[in-house]
Coordinates of C-alpha atoms and ligand atoms in Angstrom, one line a residue:
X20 CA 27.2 15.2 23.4
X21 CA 24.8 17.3 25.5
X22 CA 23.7 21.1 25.3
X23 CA 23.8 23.1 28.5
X24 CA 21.9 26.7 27.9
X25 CA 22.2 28.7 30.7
X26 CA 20.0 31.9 30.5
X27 CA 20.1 35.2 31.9
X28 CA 20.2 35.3 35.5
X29 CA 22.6 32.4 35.3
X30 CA 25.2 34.5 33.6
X31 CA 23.8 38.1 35.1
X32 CA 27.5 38.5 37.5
X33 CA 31.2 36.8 38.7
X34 CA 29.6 34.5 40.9
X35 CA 26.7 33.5 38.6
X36 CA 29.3 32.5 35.5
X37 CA 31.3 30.9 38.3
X38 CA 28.5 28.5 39.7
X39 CA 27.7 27.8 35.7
X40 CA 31.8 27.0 35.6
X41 CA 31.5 24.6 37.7
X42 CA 28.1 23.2 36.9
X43 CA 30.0 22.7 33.1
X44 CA 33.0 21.2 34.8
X45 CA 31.0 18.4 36.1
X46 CA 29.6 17.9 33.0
X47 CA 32.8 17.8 30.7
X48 CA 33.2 14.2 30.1
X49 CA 29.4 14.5 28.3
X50 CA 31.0 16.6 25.9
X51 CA 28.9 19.8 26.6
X52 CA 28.1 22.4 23.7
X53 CA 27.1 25.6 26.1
X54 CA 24.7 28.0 24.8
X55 CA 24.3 31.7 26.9
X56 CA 21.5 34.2 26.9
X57 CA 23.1 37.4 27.5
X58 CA 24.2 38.8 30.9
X59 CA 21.2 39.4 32.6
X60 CA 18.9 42.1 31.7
X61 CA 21.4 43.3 28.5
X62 CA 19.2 42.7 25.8
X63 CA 16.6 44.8 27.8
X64 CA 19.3 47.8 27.9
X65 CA 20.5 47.0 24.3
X66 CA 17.3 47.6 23.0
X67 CA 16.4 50.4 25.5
X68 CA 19.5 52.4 24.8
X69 CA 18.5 51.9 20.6
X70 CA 15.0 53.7 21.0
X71 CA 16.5 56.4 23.2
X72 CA 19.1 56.9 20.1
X73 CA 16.6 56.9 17.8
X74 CA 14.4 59.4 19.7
X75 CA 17.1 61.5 19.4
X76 CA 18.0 61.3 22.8
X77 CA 21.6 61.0 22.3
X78 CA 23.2 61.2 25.7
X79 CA 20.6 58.7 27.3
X80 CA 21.6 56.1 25.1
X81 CA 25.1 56.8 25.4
X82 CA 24.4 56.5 29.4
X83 CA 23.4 53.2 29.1
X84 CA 25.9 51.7 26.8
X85 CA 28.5 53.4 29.5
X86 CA 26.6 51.4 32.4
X87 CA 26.5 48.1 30.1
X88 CA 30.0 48.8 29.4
X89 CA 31.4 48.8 33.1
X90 CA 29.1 46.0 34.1
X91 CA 30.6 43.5 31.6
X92 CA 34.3 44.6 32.5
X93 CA 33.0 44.7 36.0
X94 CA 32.4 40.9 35.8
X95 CA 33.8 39.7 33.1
X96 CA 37.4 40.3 33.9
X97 CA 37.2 39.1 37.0
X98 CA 36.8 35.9 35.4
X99 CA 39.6 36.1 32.7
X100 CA 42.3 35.2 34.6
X101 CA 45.5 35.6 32.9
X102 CA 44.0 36.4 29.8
X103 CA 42.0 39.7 31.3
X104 CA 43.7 42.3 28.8
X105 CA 42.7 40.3 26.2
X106 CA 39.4 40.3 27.0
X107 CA 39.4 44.0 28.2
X108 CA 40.5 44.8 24.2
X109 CA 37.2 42.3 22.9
X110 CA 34.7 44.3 25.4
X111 CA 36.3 47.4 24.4
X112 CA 36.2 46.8 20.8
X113 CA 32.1 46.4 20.6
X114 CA 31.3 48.8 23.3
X115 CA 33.2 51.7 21.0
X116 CA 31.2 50.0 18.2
X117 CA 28.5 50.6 19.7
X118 CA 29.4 54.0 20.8
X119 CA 29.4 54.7 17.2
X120 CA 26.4 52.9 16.3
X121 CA 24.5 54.6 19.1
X122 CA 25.6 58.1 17.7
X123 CA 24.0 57.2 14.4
X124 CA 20.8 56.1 15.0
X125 CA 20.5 59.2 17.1
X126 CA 21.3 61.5 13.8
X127 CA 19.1 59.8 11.8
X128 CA 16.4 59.7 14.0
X129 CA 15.0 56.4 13.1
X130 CA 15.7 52.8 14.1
X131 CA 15.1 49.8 11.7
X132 CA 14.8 45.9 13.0
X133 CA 18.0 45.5 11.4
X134 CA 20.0 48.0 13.2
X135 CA 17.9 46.5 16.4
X136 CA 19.3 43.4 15.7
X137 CA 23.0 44.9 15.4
X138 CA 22.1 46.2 18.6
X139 CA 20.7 43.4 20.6
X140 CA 23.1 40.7 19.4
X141 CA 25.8 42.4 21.4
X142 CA 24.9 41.1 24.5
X143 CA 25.1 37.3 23.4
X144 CA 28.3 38.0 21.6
X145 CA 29.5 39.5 24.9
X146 CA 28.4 36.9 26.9
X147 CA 29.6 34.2 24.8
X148 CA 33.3 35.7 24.9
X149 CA 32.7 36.3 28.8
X150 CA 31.9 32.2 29.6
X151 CA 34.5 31.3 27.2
X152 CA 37.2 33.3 28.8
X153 CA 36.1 32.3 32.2
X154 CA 36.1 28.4 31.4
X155 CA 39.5 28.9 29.9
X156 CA 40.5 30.5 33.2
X157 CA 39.2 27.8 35.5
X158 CA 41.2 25.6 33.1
X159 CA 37.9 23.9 30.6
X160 CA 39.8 23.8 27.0
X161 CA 37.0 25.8 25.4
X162 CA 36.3 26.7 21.7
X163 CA 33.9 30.0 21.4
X164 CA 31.7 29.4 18.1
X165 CA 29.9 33.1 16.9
X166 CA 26.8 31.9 16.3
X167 CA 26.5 33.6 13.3
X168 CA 28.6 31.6 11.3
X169 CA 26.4 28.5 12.2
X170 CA 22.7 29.6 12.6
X171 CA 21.3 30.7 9.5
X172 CA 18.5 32.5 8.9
X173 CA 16.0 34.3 7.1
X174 CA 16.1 38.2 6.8
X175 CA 13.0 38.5 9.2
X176 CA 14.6 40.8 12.0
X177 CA 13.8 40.4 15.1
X178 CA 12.0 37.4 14.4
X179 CA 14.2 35.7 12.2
X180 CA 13.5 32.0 11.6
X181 CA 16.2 29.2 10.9
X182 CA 17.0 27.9 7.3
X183 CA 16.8 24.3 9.0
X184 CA 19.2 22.3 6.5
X185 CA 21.9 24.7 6.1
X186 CA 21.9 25.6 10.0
X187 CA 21.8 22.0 10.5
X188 CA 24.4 21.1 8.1
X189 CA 26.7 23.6 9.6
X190 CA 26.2 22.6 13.2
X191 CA 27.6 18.8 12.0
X192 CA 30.3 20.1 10.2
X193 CA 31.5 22.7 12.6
X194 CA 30.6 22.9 15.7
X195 CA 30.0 18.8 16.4
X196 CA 33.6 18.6 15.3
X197 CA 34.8 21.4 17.4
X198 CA 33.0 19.6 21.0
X199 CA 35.1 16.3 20.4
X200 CA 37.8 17.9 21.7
X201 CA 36.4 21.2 23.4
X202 CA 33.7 23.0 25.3
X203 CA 32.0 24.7 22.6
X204 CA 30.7 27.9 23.9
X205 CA 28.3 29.7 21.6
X206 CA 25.2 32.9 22.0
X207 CA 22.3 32.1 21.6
X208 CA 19.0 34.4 20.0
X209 CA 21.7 35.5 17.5
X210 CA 22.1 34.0 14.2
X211 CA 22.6 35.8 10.5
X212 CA 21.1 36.2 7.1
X213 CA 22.8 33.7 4.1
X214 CA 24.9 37.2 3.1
X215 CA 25.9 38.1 6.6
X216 CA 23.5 40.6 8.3
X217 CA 23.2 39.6 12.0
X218 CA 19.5 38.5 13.0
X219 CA 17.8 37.3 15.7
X220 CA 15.0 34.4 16.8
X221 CA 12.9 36.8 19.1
X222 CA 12.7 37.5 22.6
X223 CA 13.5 35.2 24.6
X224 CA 15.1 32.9 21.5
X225 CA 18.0 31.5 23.2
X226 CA 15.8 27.9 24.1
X227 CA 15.2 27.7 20.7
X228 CA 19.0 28.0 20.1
X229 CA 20.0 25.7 22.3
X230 CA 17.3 22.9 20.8
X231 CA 18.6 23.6 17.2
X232 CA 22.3 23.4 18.3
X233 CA 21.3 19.9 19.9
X234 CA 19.2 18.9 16.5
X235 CA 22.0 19.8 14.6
X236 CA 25.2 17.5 16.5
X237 CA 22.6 15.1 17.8
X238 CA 22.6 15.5 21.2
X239 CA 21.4 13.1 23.7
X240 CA 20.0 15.9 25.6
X241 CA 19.3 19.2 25.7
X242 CA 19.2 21.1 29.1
X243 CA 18.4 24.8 30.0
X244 CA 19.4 26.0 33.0
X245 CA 17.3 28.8 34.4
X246 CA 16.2 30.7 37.9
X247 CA 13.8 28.2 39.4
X248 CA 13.5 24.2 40.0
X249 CA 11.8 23.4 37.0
X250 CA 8.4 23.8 35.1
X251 CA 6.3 25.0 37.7
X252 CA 2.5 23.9 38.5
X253 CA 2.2 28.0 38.5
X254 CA 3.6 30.6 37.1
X255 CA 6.0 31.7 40.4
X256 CA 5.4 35.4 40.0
X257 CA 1.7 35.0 39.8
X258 CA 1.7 32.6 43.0
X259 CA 4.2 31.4 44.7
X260 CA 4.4 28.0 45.7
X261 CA 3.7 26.2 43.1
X262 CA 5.2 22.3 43.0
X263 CA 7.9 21.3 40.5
X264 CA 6.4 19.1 37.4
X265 CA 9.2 16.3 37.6
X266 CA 8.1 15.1 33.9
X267 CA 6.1 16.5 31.2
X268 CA 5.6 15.5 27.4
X269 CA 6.7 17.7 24.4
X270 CA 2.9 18.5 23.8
X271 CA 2.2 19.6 27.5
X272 CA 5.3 21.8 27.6
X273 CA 5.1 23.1 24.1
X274 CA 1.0 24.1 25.2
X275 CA 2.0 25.8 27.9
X276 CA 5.0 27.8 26.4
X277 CA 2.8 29.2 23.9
X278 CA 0.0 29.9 26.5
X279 CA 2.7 32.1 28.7
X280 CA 5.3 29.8 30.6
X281 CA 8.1 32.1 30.3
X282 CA 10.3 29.1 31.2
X283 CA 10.6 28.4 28.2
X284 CA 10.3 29.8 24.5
X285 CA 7.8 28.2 22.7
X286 CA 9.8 27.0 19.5
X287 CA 12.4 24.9 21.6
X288 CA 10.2 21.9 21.7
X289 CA 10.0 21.9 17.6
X290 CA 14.0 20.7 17.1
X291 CA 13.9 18.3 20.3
X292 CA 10.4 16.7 19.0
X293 CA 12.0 16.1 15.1
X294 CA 14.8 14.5 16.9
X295 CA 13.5 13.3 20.0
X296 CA 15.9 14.9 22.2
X297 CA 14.9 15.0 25.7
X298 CA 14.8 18.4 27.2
X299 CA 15.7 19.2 31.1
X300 CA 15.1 22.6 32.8
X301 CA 17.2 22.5 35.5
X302 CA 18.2 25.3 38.0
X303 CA 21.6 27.0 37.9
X304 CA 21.1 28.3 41.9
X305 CA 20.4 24.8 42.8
X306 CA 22.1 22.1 40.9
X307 CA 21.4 19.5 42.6
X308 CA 17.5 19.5 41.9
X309 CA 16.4 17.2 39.0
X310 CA 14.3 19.6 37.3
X311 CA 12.0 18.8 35.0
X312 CA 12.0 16.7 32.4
X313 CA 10.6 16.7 28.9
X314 CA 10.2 13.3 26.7
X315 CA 8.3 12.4 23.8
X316 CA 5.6 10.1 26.3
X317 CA 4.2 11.6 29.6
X318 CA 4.9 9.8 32.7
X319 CA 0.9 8.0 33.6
X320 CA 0.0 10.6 36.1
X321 CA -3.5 10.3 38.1
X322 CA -3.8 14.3 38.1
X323 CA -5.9 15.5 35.2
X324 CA -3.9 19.0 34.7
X325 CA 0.3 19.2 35.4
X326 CA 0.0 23.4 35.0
X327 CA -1.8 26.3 34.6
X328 CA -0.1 28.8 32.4
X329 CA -1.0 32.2 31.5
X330 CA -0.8 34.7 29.2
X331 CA -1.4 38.4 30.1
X332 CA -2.0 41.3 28.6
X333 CA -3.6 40.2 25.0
X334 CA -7.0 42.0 23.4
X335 CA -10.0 40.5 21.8
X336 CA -11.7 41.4 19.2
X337 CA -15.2 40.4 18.4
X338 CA -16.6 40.3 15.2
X339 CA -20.1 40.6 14.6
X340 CA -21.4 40.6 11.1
X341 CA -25.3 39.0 10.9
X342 CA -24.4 40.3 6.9
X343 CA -21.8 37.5 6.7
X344 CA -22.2 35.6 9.3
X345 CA -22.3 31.9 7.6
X346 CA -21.3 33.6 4.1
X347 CA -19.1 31.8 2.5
X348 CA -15.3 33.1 3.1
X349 CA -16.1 34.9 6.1
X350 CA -13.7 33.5 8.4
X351 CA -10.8 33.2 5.4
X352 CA -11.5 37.1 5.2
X353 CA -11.0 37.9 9.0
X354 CA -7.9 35.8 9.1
X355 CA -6.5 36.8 5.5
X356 CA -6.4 40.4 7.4
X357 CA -5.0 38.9 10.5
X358 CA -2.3 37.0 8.0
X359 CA -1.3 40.2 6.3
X360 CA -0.3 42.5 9.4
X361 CA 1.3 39.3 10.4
X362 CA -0.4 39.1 13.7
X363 CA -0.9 35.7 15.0
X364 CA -4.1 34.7 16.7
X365 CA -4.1 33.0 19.9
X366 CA -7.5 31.8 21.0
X367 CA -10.7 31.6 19.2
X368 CA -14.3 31.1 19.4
X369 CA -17.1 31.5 17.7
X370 CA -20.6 31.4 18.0
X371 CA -23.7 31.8 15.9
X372 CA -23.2 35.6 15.4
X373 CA -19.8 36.4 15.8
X374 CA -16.4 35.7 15.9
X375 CA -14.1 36.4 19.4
X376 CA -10.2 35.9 18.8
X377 CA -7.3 37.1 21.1
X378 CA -4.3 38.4 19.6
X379 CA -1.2 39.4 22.0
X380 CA 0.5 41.7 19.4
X381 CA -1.4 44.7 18.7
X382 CA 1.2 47.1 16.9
X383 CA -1.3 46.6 13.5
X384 CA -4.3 46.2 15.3
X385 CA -5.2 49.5 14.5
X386 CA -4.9 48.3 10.7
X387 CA -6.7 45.2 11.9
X388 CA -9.7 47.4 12.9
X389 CA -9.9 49.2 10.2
X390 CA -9.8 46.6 7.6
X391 CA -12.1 44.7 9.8
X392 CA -15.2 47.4 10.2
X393 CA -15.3 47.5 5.7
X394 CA -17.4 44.1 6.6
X395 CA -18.1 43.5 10.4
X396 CA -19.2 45.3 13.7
X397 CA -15.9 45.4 15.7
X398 CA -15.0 45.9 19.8
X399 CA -11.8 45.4 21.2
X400 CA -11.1 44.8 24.8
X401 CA -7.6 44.9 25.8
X402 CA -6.2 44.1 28.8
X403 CA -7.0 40.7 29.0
X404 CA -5.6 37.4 30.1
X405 CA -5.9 33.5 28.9
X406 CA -6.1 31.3 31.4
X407 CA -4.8 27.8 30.1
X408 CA -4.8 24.5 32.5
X409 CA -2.5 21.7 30.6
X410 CA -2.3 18.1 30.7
X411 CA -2.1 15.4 28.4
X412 CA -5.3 13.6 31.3
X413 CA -7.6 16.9 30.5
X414 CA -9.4 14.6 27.7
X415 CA -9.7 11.4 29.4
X416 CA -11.3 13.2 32.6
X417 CA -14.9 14.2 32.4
X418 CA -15.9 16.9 34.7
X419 CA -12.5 19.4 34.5
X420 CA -14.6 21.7 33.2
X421 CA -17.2 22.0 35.6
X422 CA -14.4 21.7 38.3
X423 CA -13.0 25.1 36.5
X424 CA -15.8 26.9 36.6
X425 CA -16.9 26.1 39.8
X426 CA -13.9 28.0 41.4
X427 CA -14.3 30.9 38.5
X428 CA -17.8 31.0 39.4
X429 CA -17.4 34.8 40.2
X430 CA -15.4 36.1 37.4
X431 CA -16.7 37.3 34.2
X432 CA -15.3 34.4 31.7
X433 CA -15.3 36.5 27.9
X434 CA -13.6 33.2 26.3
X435 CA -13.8 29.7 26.7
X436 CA -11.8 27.3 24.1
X437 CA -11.0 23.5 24.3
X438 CA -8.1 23.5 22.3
X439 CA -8.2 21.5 19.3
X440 CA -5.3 19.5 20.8
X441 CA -7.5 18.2 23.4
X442 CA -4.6 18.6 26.1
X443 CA -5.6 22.1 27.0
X444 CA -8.3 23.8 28.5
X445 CA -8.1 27.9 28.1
X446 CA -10.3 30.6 28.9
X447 CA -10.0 34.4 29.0
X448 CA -10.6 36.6 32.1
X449 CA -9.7 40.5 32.5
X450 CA -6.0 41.0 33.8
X451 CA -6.7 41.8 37.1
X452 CA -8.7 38.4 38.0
X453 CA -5.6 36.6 37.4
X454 CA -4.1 36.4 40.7
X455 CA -7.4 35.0 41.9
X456 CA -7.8 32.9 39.3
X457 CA -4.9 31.1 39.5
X458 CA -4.5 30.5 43.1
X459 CA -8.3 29.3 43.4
X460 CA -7.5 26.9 40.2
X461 CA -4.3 25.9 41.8
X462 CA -6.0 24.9 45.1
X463 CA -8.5 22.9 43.5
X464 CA -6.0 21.1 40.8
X465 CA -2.8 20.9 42.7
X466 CA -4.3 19.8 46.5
X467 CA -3.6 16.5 45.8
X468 CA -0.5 15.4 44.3
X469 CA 0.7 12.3 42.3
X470 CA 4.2 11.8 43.7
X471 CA 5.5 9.7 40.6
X472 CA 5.1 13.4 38.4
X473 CA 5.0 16.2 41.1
X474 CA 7.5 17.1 43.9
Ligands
ADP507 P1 16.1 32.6 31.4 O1 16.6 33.9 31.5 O2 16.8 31.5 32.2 O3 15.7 32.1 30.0 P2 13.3 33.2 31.9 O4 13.1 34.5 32.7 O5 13.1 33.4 30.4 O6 14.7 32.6 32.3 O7 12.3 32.1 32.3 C1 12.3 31.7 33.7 C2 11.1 32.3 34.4 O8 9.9 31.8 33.8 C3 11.0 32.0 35.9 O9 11.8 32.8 36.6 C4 9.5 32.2 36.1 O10 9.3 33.5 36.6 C5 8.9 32.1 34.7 N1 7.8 31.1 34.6 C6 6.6 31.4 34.1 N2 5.8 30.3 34.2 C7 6.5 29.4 34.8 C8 6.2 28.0 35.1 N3 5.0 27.4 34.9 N4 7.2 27.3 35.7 C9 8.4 27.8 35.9 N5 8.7 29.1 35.6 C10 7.8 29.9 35.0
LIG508 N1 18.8 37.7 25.6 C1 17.6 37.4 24.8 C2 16.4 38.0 25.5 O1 16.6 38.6 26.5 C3 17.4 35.9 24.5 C4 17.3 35.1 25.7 O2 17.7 35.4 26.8 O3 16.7 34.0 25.5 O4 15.4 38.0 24.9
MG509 MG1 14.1 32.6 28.7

C-alpha cells in the first residue's frame, strides 16, 4: 500500500486531475490511498471570501463563492463522465451551503476559527469528490473516504492537531480495508473534533495528512506530488536554478521545512519517522523525474550543506534587562509569555546582556511587548529573514562558517544560531538581502556537486 498526495497545482484544472489520473493508473497495482490539497488556490478564496463576509462585505464574498463555484463545475464535470449530474448535484449542494453560510457571517459581523474551518474545508471536500469522480470515469474502482470520519482531532481550529491512536486506529480499520479492493481517495488538511465539528491541521496541512494516512495503514511509502522536481538546493522563487536533492534524511528535510521549504509542511516528517516510511516528492508535470527522496539515513554525500532554506518575513525581539540578566527565571519568564500567547519561537540567541529571538507569528506580539517591557528593555525589528544552510555534513566540516560569512561579508547579520541539532547553520538578515544572500551562498555551496546526492 502506498500514499500518493497530490497538492494544489496538481489538481488546480481538467488537465491537471487528468495527468494525476493517469499518474494513479500506473500506480494501481501498489494499492494507492490518494490524498488531494484543494483545487488550486481554493483555500486561499475560501478563506478570502469568509473575512470579506465577516467585514460585512456581503456581496464580495458572495462574488467569490460564485467564481469558486463555476470553476469546480468548470473542471470538475468535465471529468465525471457519465456520472456528471451526479456530481453537478454534490458541487451544488455545498456551494448553496455555502451561500448560506457566507450570508451569516456577513450578519453577524464576526468570523470564528470554527466557522473558518467550515469554510476552508470545502475545498478538500470538493476536491476529494472531484478526483474520485474523475478516476471512476477513466475506469479506477475508487472509494472516496471524508476525512472527517478518519482524522481526528483536537478542537484547536485552524491548527488542529491529531488524536494519534484513535486517527490511527481508524485509518486500520477503515480506510486500509477499503484500499484492498479500491483507490481510496480522501482530502487532506481536513479532519474533525471527537463530536463532529470539522477542523483543520493548518496551512498547508495536507503533507501532514498524507504522512498520517500512511502511519496509520502502514504504507511502504508515502509520496507527494507537487509543482517542481523535488527538494530544491534553493528555494525556486528566490533563485532559480537550483539542483534537485536526489536524497535527504528525515532530520535534513524536517530542518529545512521548519526553516521555510514550502515543499513541504513541517509535521509530515513526524508520522513517516515513527514508522519509518520513506517519503518521495515527486513532480506531477514531470513524472518521470525521481524526485527526491527522504529515508531515515542520508546518502554519504561529500557536500557539507544539501539546501539553503529560508524563512521570510519574521521579527525579533531583543530583550535587554542588565536587572535580570543572569537572575534566576529570567529566560522561563520570557518564554512563559511567549507560551501563553501561544507564539512559537524560532531562533534564539543570547548573549551576556540580552536575549534576541525571532518569532514568525506576530498577531499577540503586541501582548508579547507589553508583558515583556513590566521586566526588560524591548525593540522589535520586523521584516526580517532566517537564513538556514542544512546538512547532516555541517558538523563534521570545520570552516562552513567562515565560508558563510565570507560571502555575507557585506550584510548586516542581527542573528547567528548553530542549531542545537548540529545539522543546521541559521542566521538572520533583513528581507531584502535575501535574494543576494542566497544566490551568493548558493554559488559558493552548490559550485561543485556530488553526483551520488545532487542532479
Ligand atoms: P503543493 O500545493 O503541491 O503542496 P506547495 O506550493 O505547498 O505545493 O510547495 C511547493 C513549492 O515549494 C514549490 O513550488 C516551491 O516554490 C516551494 N519551495 C520552497 N523551497 C523549496 C525547496 N527548497 N525545494 C523545492 N521547492 C521549494
Ligand atoms: N489546501 C490547504 C492549503 O492551501 C492545504 C494544503 O494544500 O496542503 O493550505
Ligand atoms: Mg504544500
Amino acid at each position: 500500500m502506498i500514499v500518493m498526495k497530490f497538492g494544489g497545482t496538481s489538481v488546480e484544472s481538467q488537465q491537471a486531475i487528468a495527468r494525476v489520473t493517469s499518474i494513479v493508473q500506473a500506480a494501481v497495482d501498489r494499492r494507492p490511498i490518494v490524498v488531494v490539497s484543494a483545487m488550486g488556490k481554493t483555500t486561499n478564496k475560501l478563506l478570502q471570501a469568509a473575512s470579506e463576509a465577516a467585514a460585512g462585505r456581503r456581496d464580495q464574498a458572495l462574488a467569490i463563492v460564485d467564481e469558486l463555484r463555476a470553476g469546480h463545475l468548470l473542471h470538475g464535470l468535465a471529468l465525471a463522465g457519465a456520472a456528471a449530474a451526479d456530481l453537478d448535484r454534490y458541487i451544488r449542494a455545498h456551494f448553496d451551503w455555502l451561500d448560506e453560510l457566507v450570508k451569516g457571517l456577513s450578519v453577524v459581523g464576526e468570523l470564528s476559527p470554527r466557522s473558518m474551518d467550515a469554510i476552508a474545508s470545502v475545498g478538500e471536500r470538493l476536491s476529494s469528490l472531484v478526483v474520485t469522480f474523475a478516476f471512476q470515469a477513466a475506469g479506477i474502482k475508487t472509494q472516496h473516504v471524508d476525512s472527517r470520519r478518519v482524522i481526528i482531532t483536537d478542537d484547536r481550529f485552524t491548527q488542529a492537531q491529531p488524536i494519534l491512536d484513535e486517527t490511527y486506529r481508524l485509518l486500520k480499520y477503515v480506510v486500509a480495508p477499503a484500499a484492498e479492493t479500491a483507490v481510496v481517495v480522501m482530502g487532506g488538511f481536513i479532519g474533525s473534533t471527537p463530536d463532529g465539528h470539522t477542523t483543520t491541521l493548518g496551512r498547508g496541512g495536507s503533507d501532514y495528512s498524507a504522512a498520517l494516512v500512511g502511519a496509520g495503514v502502514d504504507a511502504e511509502e508515502i509520496q507527494i506530488w507537487t509543482d517542481v522536481d523535488g527538494m530544491l538546493t534553493a528555494d525556486p522563487r528566490i533563485i532559480p536554478g537550483g539542483h534537485r536533492v536526489k536524497s535527504i534524511s528525515f532530520a535534513e528535510a524536517a530542518e529545512m521545512a521548519y526553516f521555510g521549504a514550502k515543499v513541504l509542511h513541517p509535521a509530515t516528517v513526524i508520522p513517516a519517522i515513527e514508522k519509518n516510511i520513506p517519503v518521495l516528492i515527486l513532480n506531477s508535470r514531470r513524472p518521470e523525474v525521481n524526485g527526491t527522496r527522504i529515508t531515515a539515513q542520508a546518502v554519504p554525500c561529500r557536500n557539507p550543506v544539501k539546501s539553503i532554506s529560508c524563512k521570510r518575513d519574521v521579527t525579533i525581539l531583543n530583550i535587554h534587562s542588565t536587572r535580570m540578566l543572569m537572575a534566576h527565571g529570567f529566560l522561563r519568564r520570557i518564554f512563559e509569555i511567549f507560551d501563553r500567547y501561544q507564539t512559537s519561537v524560532d531562533m534564539v540567541s543570547t548573549s551576556e546582556v540580552s536575549v534576541s529571538l525571532t518569532v514568525d507569528n506576530c498577531d499577540h506580539i503586541d501582548s508579547i511587548h507589553a508583558q515583556l517591557i513590566e521586566f526588560a528593555e524591548v525593540a522589535t525589528e520586523s521584516s526580517q529573514a532566517i537564513v538556514c544552510l542544512v546538512g547532516e555534513n555541517i558538523r563534521h566540516t570545520p570552516g562552513i562558517a567562515g565560508r558563510a560569512f565570507q560571502v555575507l561579508k557585506e550584510k548586516n547579520i542581527r542573528m547567528i544560531s548553530q542549531g542545537a541539532s548540529v545539522l543546521n547553520l541559521g542566521f538572520v538578515i533583513a528581507n531584502d538581502d535575501v535574494p543576494d544572500a542566497v544566490a551568493a551562498l548558493h554559488q559558493e555551496f552548490f559550485s561543485d556537486l556530488d553526483p551520488a546526492v545532487f542532479d
